[in-house]
Structures are given as C-alpha cells and as structure tokens.
Amino acid sequence: MDPGSPGGKAVAAIFLDFDRRAQRLRSAFRLVLVAVMGLVAWTGTPSDEWPAQFALVGAYGLLSLVTLGRAWARPEVARSIPGAAPSAFVVVDVAAVTVIQFLSVGSYLSLGLLAFLPFLTATQPGRQALLLSVAAIAASGAVLSDPAFREQLGPGEAAAIVAMLGLLCVVAVVVSQVQQRRLAKVAALTVSRSLLLEDVVSAEARERRAVSESVHDGPLQTVLAARQDLGQARKAPDGGPQLVERAYGLLGDVARDLRQVSVTLHPEVLEEAGLAAAVRSLARTTAERAGLTLECTAELPHRYAFDPMLFATARELLGNVARHARATRLRVALRDTGTAVILEVQDDGVGLDPGLLSGRLAEGHIGLASQRTRVEALGGTMELLPVERGTRVRVTVPVTDRPASSDRAAGAPATEAP
C-alpha cells in the first residue's frame, strides 16, 4: 500500500497507535524488571558484588523512569523531556540485562533475567533479530566466561543453557513477525471497512445522481422530442398523422428506456427474474448505449444470497466498459460450476492497469475497489486475466451456502448475441 495514499496514511496511523501503546506497556514492565534485578542482586550474589550491580540497577531505574514519563506524556510534552525515545531505549534494556551477567559471578538467578529480553524487544519491528542476537551472544559469553559456571557445568550443560536461550530468542522473533503480519492485516481490513462505510453513506447520493443522469439523458429528452412533435401536429393538420406516429414511436422508446432504468436499479428485477436474467438485460442495455457488439452467456440454475452483490459488481464492471474502455466488442459470461459462481467481463478496448484493482482502494477511491472488497469478504476473488487486447476481469464467489431457492431458477440458461 502506498504510504502517501489516504489508505497508506490510515494504516501508518494504526501502526503508530499500536507502537505508542506497546511503548507504554514496555515502560511499565521495565520498572518491574528493575525491581526484579535488584532482588536478584540482593539474594543471588555475594555482598562484594553489590556496589557495581546496584549502581547498574540504579542507573537503569532512573533512565526507566524517564522513559515512563515520555511514554505516558502527551506527544508535545514528551518531546520536551530529555533522553532517548522509548522505541530506542530497548538498546539500553539489552545492555543492562547482559552487563549484569558479567557482574554476577556464578549467579543462576541472573541468568533468569535473560528470559525477559524477548518481551522487551518483541514489539520492535525490524530490530528484534539484531537485538536478540546481541543478547544471546552476550549471555553465551557471560556463561562461558564465568569461572564458577565453568567449574560447575560440563560442556553439555553449558551448551544446553545457550541452546535454550537461543531457542527463546528465535521463538520471540517468530511470534513478533506473526504479530506484525496480523497487525498489518487488521490495519488493512480496518481501512477497507472505513472506506466501505463511506461507500454506504454516499451510495444513496450516487444512485440518485445516476438515475437522474440516466433519466435526463434518455427518457426526458425523448419525451421532450415527442412533445414537440405533438405540438407541431396540432398546428399542421396535413402533416399531423406522421408527426403523431413519430411521437408514438418516441414514447415507446421512453417506455423501453424507463424499463432499463428499473433493471439497473436491480432489487425487484433480481427478485422476479433472477441474477442471470438481470445480468443479460444489463449487458444488453450497456451494449446498446455504448454501441458494442455483445456476446452474453448466462447459465445460473440457482439463486444465492450473494446475487445482489454479484449484480452490483457486474453493473460496476459494465459501467467501466461503457465509460472508459473505448471498446467495440463486449463479452459477458455467468456460470455456476457447483462450487463457485463465476462472472467474466471482457472487452477489446484500451485495457486496464493491473495495479488498478489494488491501488484504487489504497488511494481512497470507491466503486470498483469497494466491489472487490465485498467479493473478497465472501472469500471470492476479482482478478485481471491476460488478454491480447482490452481487459478481461473474472469474479469468482465460492458457493458456501445452500441456494436461496432451489426450486426457482435464477434465470433460465441463455446465450445472447446480436
């Protein structure tokens, strides 16, 4: 997703909020770790080692208080507090926990502190592997260089301790990567949901505008022409019959156009005739208005709950062909394979950028991108297929439920071609 697009900025804001919350949790957990480090030094090491250890723990505790204040303060206040940023302070965490190993000769309790490092670094994307590798190497050096450990532990036991620490670090890195991927997916879904909510809010206005434009450019102009003919017929008795006949034909055109407008609005048409019939009628109307040669094949014996969504997708795809493709031929295919319903729309126009289907939603646009999101929400796909010329889009929706009506055909199988 483009970081500069509205969608990219929204995802970045979600990651930033997650990082801010993680920093606050780390800052609170860090103070607990300072207390545990002091307890380990007090109970697990001889008193002659205390000065150096408590000096380290005290300095680490003071710095931890600073990061606590920065993490929980408002952004403008946090910038005025001197010290390392909470996200960079994890380097100090690694240093404090590993240095205390060298200051505690023969202390098994201090080795337990190393287990806390993965929790401090797990929420640092891009840094966990490096920081945990440094921690594992430093801990291994502390174990192998400690004279007390060398006397008490054999090579196998020392290797086992190092291996357990290494495994703990690897698991922490893997868990962190899974967490980041999950967060990225949740962020993308959150952005998609926000854009779809915008789509829902503006859908009524778009539908009204589309109907208004359709009626204004089609039936209204025809009615005005018929009215003009009838007005002239009243004034010209000799040419009246011809003018009346032409007006009658124009009014027939109005009836046909209004019928097609009702087809485009879709709910009643889907209920009465089914998806296959509705798609055939929509394809025929699109071809007539855009002057396209049409090949339409529709075979759909059952109705499904997702029929309205699939019809809306077909309407969006055909609308794009009529508005942007500059094509001469249009092919529409709708079929039920038993496991999925497949809709294909192909034209021989100027073609569609393969990155458009993904990019339009990321850029904050709705329409085709929102239809793709609806398809994917049902476990389906919308993909561009390679063609020598023009565009070929295939929409596949898996059949995961029982047909909405198994005894009523969703439009008899039919093939249309002018």
Coordinates of C-alpha atoms in Angstrom, one line a residue:
M1 CA 0.0 0.0 0.0
D2 CA 1.4 3.4 -1.0
P3 CA 2.4 5.2 2.2
G4 CA 1.4 8.6 0.7
S5 CA -2.1 7.5 -0.2
P6 CA -5.0 8.0 2.2
G7 CA -5.2 4.3 2.8
G8 CA -1.4 4.1 3.5
K9 CA -1.6 7.0 5.9
A10 CA -4.5 5.4 7.8
V11 CA -2.5 2.1 8.1
A12 CA 0.5 4.1 9.3
A13 CA -1.7 5.8 11.9
I14 CA -2.9 2.4 13.2
F15 CA 0.7 1.1 13.4
L16 CA 1.7 4.3 15.2
D17 CA -1.1 3.9 17.7
F18 CA -0.1 0.3 18.3
D19 CA 3.6 1.3 18.8
R20 CA 2.6 4.0 21.3
R21 CA 0.5 1.5 23.3
A22 CA 3.4 -1.0 23.2
Q23 CA 5.8 1.6 24.4
R24 CA 3.6 2.4 27.4
L25 CA 3.4 -1.3 28.3
R26 CA 7.2 -1.7 28.0
S27 CA 7.8 1.3 30.2
A28 CA 5.6 -0.1 33.0
F29 CA 7.1 -3.6 32.6
R30 CA 10.6 -2.2 32.7
L31 CA 10.1 -0.8 36.2
V32 CA 9.0 -4.2 37.4
L33 CA 12.2 -5.6 35.7
V34 CA 14.3 -3.1 37.6
A35 CA 12.8 -4.3 40.9
V36 CA 13.4 -7.9 40.0
M37 CA 17.1 -7.1 39.0
G38 CA 17.6 -5.5 42.4
L39 CA 16.0 -8.6 44.1
V40 CA 18.3 -10.9 42.1
A41 CA 21.4 -8.9 43.1
W42 CA 20.3 -8.9 46.8
T43 CA 19.5 -12.6 47.1
G44 CA 21.6 -14.3 44.4
T45 CA 25.1 -12.7 44.6
P46 CA 27.7 -12.1 47.4
S47 CA 27.8 -8.6 49.0
D48 CA 31.2 -7.7 47.5
E49 CA 29.4 -7.6 44.1
W50 CA 26.6 -5.4 45.2
P51 CA 28.2 -1.9 44.6
A52 CA 28.7 -2.5 40.9
Q53 CA 25.4 -4.3 40.5
F54 CA 23.3 -1.8 42.4
A55 CA 25.0 1.1 40.6
L56 CA 23.9 -0.5 37.3
V57 CA 20.4 -1.2 38.6
G58 CA 20.0 2.4 40.0
A59 CA 21.1 4.0 36.7
Y60 CA 18.9 1.7 34.7
G61 CA 16.0 2.5 37.1
L62 CA 16.4 6.3 36.7
L63 CA 16.5 6.0 32.9
S64 CA 13.4 3.8 33.1
L65 CA 11.5 6.5 35.0
V66 CA 12.4 9.0 32.2
T67 CA 11.1 6.7 29.5
L68 CA 8.0 6.1 31.6
G69 CA 7.3 9.8 31.6
R70 CA 8.0 10.1 27.9
A71 CA 5.8 7.1 27.0
W72 CA 2.7 8.3 29.0
A73 CA 3.0 12.0 28.4
R74 CA 1.3 13.8 25.6
P75 CA 3.3 14.0 22.4
E76 CA 4.1 17.7 22.7
V77 CA 5.2 17.2 26.3
A78 CA 7.2 14.0 25.6
R79 CA 9.3 15.9 23.1
S80 CA 10.4 18.3 25.8
I81 CA 11.6 15.5 28.1
P82 CA 15.3 14.8 27.5
G83 CA 16.5 11.3 26.9
A84 CA 16.3 8.5 24.4
A85 CA 13.0 7.9 22.7
P86 CA 11.1 4.9 24.2
S87 CA 11.4 3.0 21.0
A88 CA 15.2 3.4 21.0
F89 CA 15.6 2.6 24.7
V90 CA 15.4 -1.1 24.1
V91 CA 19.1 -1.0 23.4
V92 CA 19.6 0.1 27.0
D93 CA 17.4 -2.8 28.1
V94 CA 19.6 -5.3 26.3
A95 CA 22.8 -3.7 27.6
A96 CA 21.6 -3.6 31.3
V97 CA 20.4 -7.2 31.3
T98 CA 23.5 -8.6 29.6
V99 CA 26.0 -6.4 31.6
I100 CA 24.7 -7.6 34.9
Q101 CA 25.6 -11.2 33.8
F102 CA 29.3 -10.2 33.8
L103 CA 28.9 -8.5 37.2
S104 CA 27.3 -11.6 38.8
V105 CA 29.8 -14.4 39.1
G106 CA 28.2 -17.8 39.4
S107 CA 24.6 -16.5 39.8
Y108 CA 22.0 -18.7 38.3
L109 CA 19.3 -16.2 39.2
S110 CA 20.8 -13.5 37.0
L111 CA 20.6 -15.9 34.0
G112 CA 16.8 -15.9 34.5
L113 CA 16.7 -12.2 33.7
L114 CA 17.7 -13.0 30.1
A115 CA 14.2 -14.6 29.7
F116 CA 12.7 -11.1 29.9
L117 CA 14.6 -9.7 26.9
P118 CA 12.3 -11.2 24.2
F119 CA 9.3 -9.4 25.8
L120 CA 11.0 -6.1 25.7
T121 CA 12.1 -6.4 22.1
A122 CA 9.2 -8.4 20.6
T123 CA 7.3 -5.2 19.7
Q124 CA 10.2 -3.6 17.9
P125 CA 9.6 -4.3 14.2
G126 CA 12.8 -4.7 12.2
R127 CA 15.0 -4.8 15.3
Q128 CA 14.1 -8.0 17.2
A129 CA 16.5 -10.3 15.4
L130 CA 19.5 -8.0 15.8
L131 CA 18.8 -7.1 19.4
L132 CA 18.1 -10.7 20.5
S133 CA 21.2 -12.0 18.6
V134 CA 23.3 -9.5 20.6
A135 CA 21.6 -10.6 23.8
A136 CA 22.1 -14.3 23.0
I137 CA 25.8 -13.8 22.2
A138 CA 26.4 -11.6 25.3
A139 CA 24.6 -14.2 27.5
S140 CA 26.6 -17.0 26.0
G141 CA 29.8 -15.1 26.6
A142 CA 28.7 -14.5 30.2
V143 CA 28.0 -18.2 30.8
L144 CA 31.2 -19.4 29.1
S145 CA 33.5 -16.8 30.7
D146 CA 32.2 -17.2 34.2
P147 CA 34.7 -19.3 36.2
A148 CA 32.1 -20.6 38.6
F149 CA 29.9 -21.8 35.7
R150 CA 32.9 -23.5 34.0
E151 CA 33.7 -25.4 37.2
Q152 CA 30.0 -26.4 37.9
L153 CA 28.8 -27.0 34.4
G154 CA 30.0 -29.5 31.9
P155 CA 30.2 -28.7 28.2
G156 CA 26.8 -30.3 27.6
E157 CA 25.1 -28.4 30.3
A158 CA 26.6 -25.1 29.1
A159 CA 25.6 -25.9 25.6
A160 CA 22.1 -26.7 26.7
I161 CA 21.7 -23.3 28.5
V162 CA 23.0 -21.5 25.4
A163 CA 20.7 -23.5 23.2
M164 CA 17.6 -22.8 25.4
L165 CA 18.4 -19.1 25.3
G166 CA 18.9 -19.1 21.5
L167 CA 15.6 -21.0 21.1
L168 CA 13.8 -18.5 23.3
C169 CA 15.1 -15.7 21.1
V170 CA 14.1 -17.4 17.9
V171 CA 10.6 -18.0 19.2
A172 CA 10.3 -14.4 20.2
V173 CA 11.3 -13.2 16.7
V174 CA 8.8 -15.6 15.1
V175 CA 6.0 -14.6 17.4
S176 CA 6.8 -10.9 16.7
Q177 CA 6.8 -11.4 13.0
V178 CA 3.4 -13.2 13.2
Q179 CA 2.1 -10.3 15.3
Q180 CA 3.3 -7.7 12.8
R181 CA 1.7 -9.5 9.9
R182 CA -1.6 -9.9 11.8
L183 CA -1.5 -6.2 12.7
A184 CA -0.9 -5.3 9.1
K185 CA -3.9 -7.4 8.0
V186 CA -6.1 -5.9 10.7
A187 CA -5.0 -2.4 9.7
A188 CA -5.8 -3.1 6.1
L189 CA -9.2 -4.5 7.0
T190 CA -9.9 -1.5 9.2
V191 CA -9.1 0.9 6.4
S192 CA -11.2 -1.2 4.0
R193 CA -14.1 -1.1 6.5
S194 CA -13.8 2.7 6.8
L195 CA -13.8 3.2 3.0
L196 CA -16.8 0.8 2.7
L197 CA -18.7 2.8 5.4
E198 CA -18.0 5.9 3.3
D199 CA -19.3 4.0 0.3
V200 CA -22.5 3.1 2.2
V201 CA -23.0 6.7 3.3
S202 CA -22.6 8.0 -0.2
A203 CA -24.4 5.2 -2.0
E204 CA -27.8 6.7 -1.9
A205 CA -26.5 10.0 -3.3
R206 CA -24.6 8.2 -6.1
E207 CA -27.7 6.1 -7.0
R208 CA -29.9 9.2 -7.1
R209 CA -27.3 11.0 -9.3
A210 CA -27.0 8.0 -11.6
V211 CA -30.8 7.7 -12.0
S212 CA -31.1 11.5 -12.6
E213 CA -28.5 11.4 -15.3
S214 CA -30.0 8.3 -16.9
V215 CA -33.5 9.8 -17.0
H216 CA -32.3 13.3 -18.1
D217 CA -30.1 12.0 -20.9
G218 CA -32.5 9.3 -22.1
P219 CA -36.3 9.3 -21.4
L220 CA -36.6 13.0 -20.7
Q221 CA -35.0 14.1 -24.0
T222 CA -37.2 11.6 -25.8
V223 CA -40.4 12.9 -24.1
L224 CA -39.4 16.5 -24.9
A225 CA -39.0 15.5 -28.6
A226 CA -42.3 13.7 -28.6
R227 CA -44.0 16.8 -27.0
Q228 CA -42.5 19.0 -29.7
D229 CA -43.8 16.6 -32.4
L230 CA -47.3 16.6 -30.9
G231 CA -47.2 20.4 -30.7
Q232 CA -46.3 20.7 -34.3
A233 CA -49.0 18.1 -35.2
R234 CA -51.6 20.4 -33.6
K235 CA -50.5 23.3 -35.8
A236 CA -50.1 21.3 -39.0
P237 CA -53.2 19.3 -39.8
D238 CA -51.8 17.9 -43.1
G239 CA -48.6 16.6 -41.5
G240 CA -50.3 15.6 -38.3
P241 CA -50.6 11.9 -38.7
Q242 CA -46.9 11.5 -39.5
L243 CA -45.9 13.6 -36.5
V244 CA -48.3 11.7 -34.2
E245 CA -46.9 8.4 -35.4
R246 CA -43.3 9.6 -34.8
A247 CA -44.3 10.8 -31.3
Y248 CA -45.9 7.4 -30.6
G249 CA -42.6 5.7 -31.5
L250 CA -40.7 8.1 -29.3
L251 CA -43.0 7.3 -26.4
G252 CA -42.3 3.6 -27.0
D253 CA -38.6 4.4 -26.7
V254 CA -39.3 6.2 -23.4
A255 CA -41.1 3.1 -22.1
R256 CA -38.1 0.9 -23.1
D257 CA -35.6 3.3 -21.5
L258 CA -37.5 3.6 -18.3
R259 CA -37.8 -0.2 -18.2
Q260 CA -34.0 -0.4 -18.5
V261 CA -33.6 2.1 -15.7
S262 CA -35.7 -0.1 -13.4
V263 CA -33.5 -3.1 -14.5
T264 CA -30.4 -1.1 -13.4
L265 CA -31.8 -0.4 -10.0
H266 CA -31.9 -4.2 -9.7
P267 CA -33.7 -5.4 -6.4
E268 CA -37.1 -6.1 -8.0
V269 CA -35.6 -7.4 -11.2
L270 CA -33.4 -9.8 -9.2
E271 CA -36.4 -10.9 -7.2
E272 CA -38.6 -11.5 -10.1
A273 CA -36.3 -12.7 -12.9
G274 CA -33.1 -13.8 -11.1
L275 CA -29.4 -12.9 -11.5
A276 CA -28.8 -14.4 -14.9
A277 CA -31.7 -12.6 -16.5
A278 CA -30.8 -9.3 -14.8
V279 CA -27.2 -9.6 -16.0
R280 CA -28.3 -10.4 -19.5
S281 CA -30.6 -7.3 -19.5
L282 CA -27.9 -5.1 -18.0
A283 CA -25.3 -6.3 -20.6
R284 CA -27.8 -5.7 -23.5
T285 CA -28.6 -2.2 -22.2
T286 CA -24.9 -1.4 -21.9
A287 CA -24.1 -2.7 -25.4
E288 CA -27.0 -0.7 -26.9
R289 CA -26.0 2.5 -25.2
A290 CA -22.3 2.2 -26.0
G291 CA -22.7 0.8 -29.5
L292 CA -20.9 -2.5 -28.6
T293 CA -21.2 -5.9 -30.2
L294 CA -22.4 -8.2 -27.4
E295 CA -21.8 -11.8 -26.7
C296 CA -23.6 -12.8 -23.5
T297 CA -23.8 -16.3 -22.0
A298 CA -25.7 -16.7 -18.7
E299 CA -26.2 -20.1 -17.0
L300 CA -27.3 -20.0 -13.4
P301 CA -29.8 -22.6 -12.2
H302 CA -29.9 -21.5 -8.6
R303 CA -30.2 -18.3 -6.5
Y304 CA -27.8 -17.4 -3.8
A305 CA -27.6 -14.9 -1.0
F306 CA -24.8 -13.1 -2.8
D307 CA -26.7 -12.5 -6.0
P308 CA -27.3 -8.7 -5.3
M309 CA -23.6 -8.2 -4.6
L310 CA -22.6 -10.0 -7.8
F311 CA -25.1 -8.0 -9.8
A312 CA -23.7 -4.8 -8.4
T313 CA -20.2 -5.9 -9.3
A314 CA -21.4 -6.7 -12.9
R315 CA -23.0 -3.3 -13.1
E316 CA -19.8 -1.6 -12.0
L317 CA -17.7 -3.6 -14.5
L318 CA -20.0 -3.0 -17.4
G319 CA -20.3 0.7 -16.4
N320 CA -16.5 1.0 -16.6
V321 CA -16.5 -0.6 -20.1
A322 CA -19.1 1.8 -21.3
R323 CA -17.4 4.9 -19.8
H324 CA -13.7 4.2 -20.2
A325 CA -12.8 1.2 -22.4
R326 CA -13.5 2.7 -25.9
A327 CA -14.2 -0.8 -27.0
T328 CA -16.2 -2.3 -29.9
R329 CA -16.9 -5.7 -28.5
L330 CA -18.2 -6.9 -25.2
R331 CA -18.4 -10.4 -23.8
V332 CA -20.2 -11.3 -20.6
A333 CA -20.3 -14.8 -19.1
L334 CA -22.0 -16.0 -15.9
R335 CA -22.0 -19.6 -14.9
D336 CA -22.3 -21.9 -11.8
T337 CA -19.6 -24.6 -11.5
G338 CA -21.3 -26.1 -8.5
T339 CA -18.5 -24.9 -6.1
A340 CA -18.4 -21.3 -7.3
V341 CA -20.3 -18.7 -9.4
I342 CA -18.0 -17.1 -12.0
L343 CA -18.7 -13.8 -13.7
E344 CA -16.4 -12.7 -16.6
V345 CA -16.5 -9.4 -18.4
Q346 CA -14.2 -8.9 -21.4
D347 CA -13.8 -6.1 -23.9
D348 CA -11.4 -5.2 -26.7
G349 CA -10.8 -1.6 -25.5
V350 CA -7.8 0.3 -24.2
G351 CA -7.1 -2.1 -21.3
L352 CA -6.9 -1.7 -17.5
D353 CA -3.7 -1.2 -15.5
P354 CA -3.2 -4.5 -13.5
G355 CA -2.4 -2.4 -10.4
L356 CA -5.6 -0.5 -10.5
L357 CA -7.8 -3.0 -8.7
S358 CA -5.4 -2.9 -5.7
G359 CA -4.4 0.7 -6.0
R360 CA -7.8 2.3 -6.2
L361 CA -8.8 1.2 -2.7
A362 CA -5.4 2.2 -1.3
E363 CA -5.9 5.7 -2.8
G364 CA -9.2 6.1 -1.1
H365 CA -11.4 5.6 -4.2
I366 CA -14.6 3.6 -4.1
G367 CA -16.7 1.9 -6.8
L368 CA -14.8 -0.9 -8.4
A369 CA -12.4 -1.2 -5.4
S370 CA -15.4 -1.4 -3.0
Q371 CA -17.0 -4.1 -5.1
R372 CA -13.7 -6.1 -5.0
T373 CA -13.6 -5.7 -1.2
R374 CA -17.2 -7.1 -1.0
V375 CA -16.2 -10.1 -3.2
E376 CA -13.2 -10.8 -1.0
A377 CA -15.3 -10.5 2.1
L378 CA -17.2 -13.5 0.8
G379 CA -14.0 -15.5 0.2
G380 CA -14.0 -14.7 -3.5
T381 CA -11.6 -13.1 -5.9
M382 CA -11.6 -10.4 -8.5
E383 CA -8.7 -10.8 -10.9
L384 CA -7.4 -9.4 -14.2
L385 CA -6.7 -12.1 -16.8
P386 CA -4.2 -11.7 -19.5
V387 CA -5.6 -10.9 -23.0
E388 CA -4.1 -9.8 -26.2
R389 CA -6.2 -6.7 -26.3
G390 CA -8.5 -4.9 -23.9
T391 CA -9.5 -6.1 -20.4
R392 CA -10.8 -9.4 -19.0
V393 CA -12.0 -9.4 -15.4
R394 CA -13.0 -12.6 -13.7
V395 CA -15.0 -12.6 -10.4
T396 CA -15.3 -15.8 -8.5
V397 CA -17.5 -16.2 -5.5
P398 CA -17.4 -19.6 -3.7
V399 CA -20.7 -21.3 -3.0
T400 CA -20.6 -21.8 0.7
D401 CA -24.3 -21.9 1.5
R402 CA -27.4 -23.6 0.1
P403 CA -29.1 -22.0 -2.8
A404 CA -31.5 -19.3 -1.7
S405 CA -34.2 -21.0 -3.7
S406 CA -33.6 -24.4 -5.2
D407 CA -37.0 -24.8 -6.9
R408 CA -36.9 -21.4 -8.7
A409 CA -34.4 -20.9 -11.5
A410 CA -32.4 -17.8 -11.2
G411 CA -32.9 -17.0 -14.9
A412 CA -33.0 -19.8 -17.5
P413 CA -29.8 -20.7 -19.2
A414 CA -29.5 -18.5 -22.2
T415 CA -27.0 -17.2 -24.7
E416 CA -27.4 -13.9 -26.4
A417 CA -25.6 -12.4 -29.3
P418 CA -26.8 -9.8 -31.8

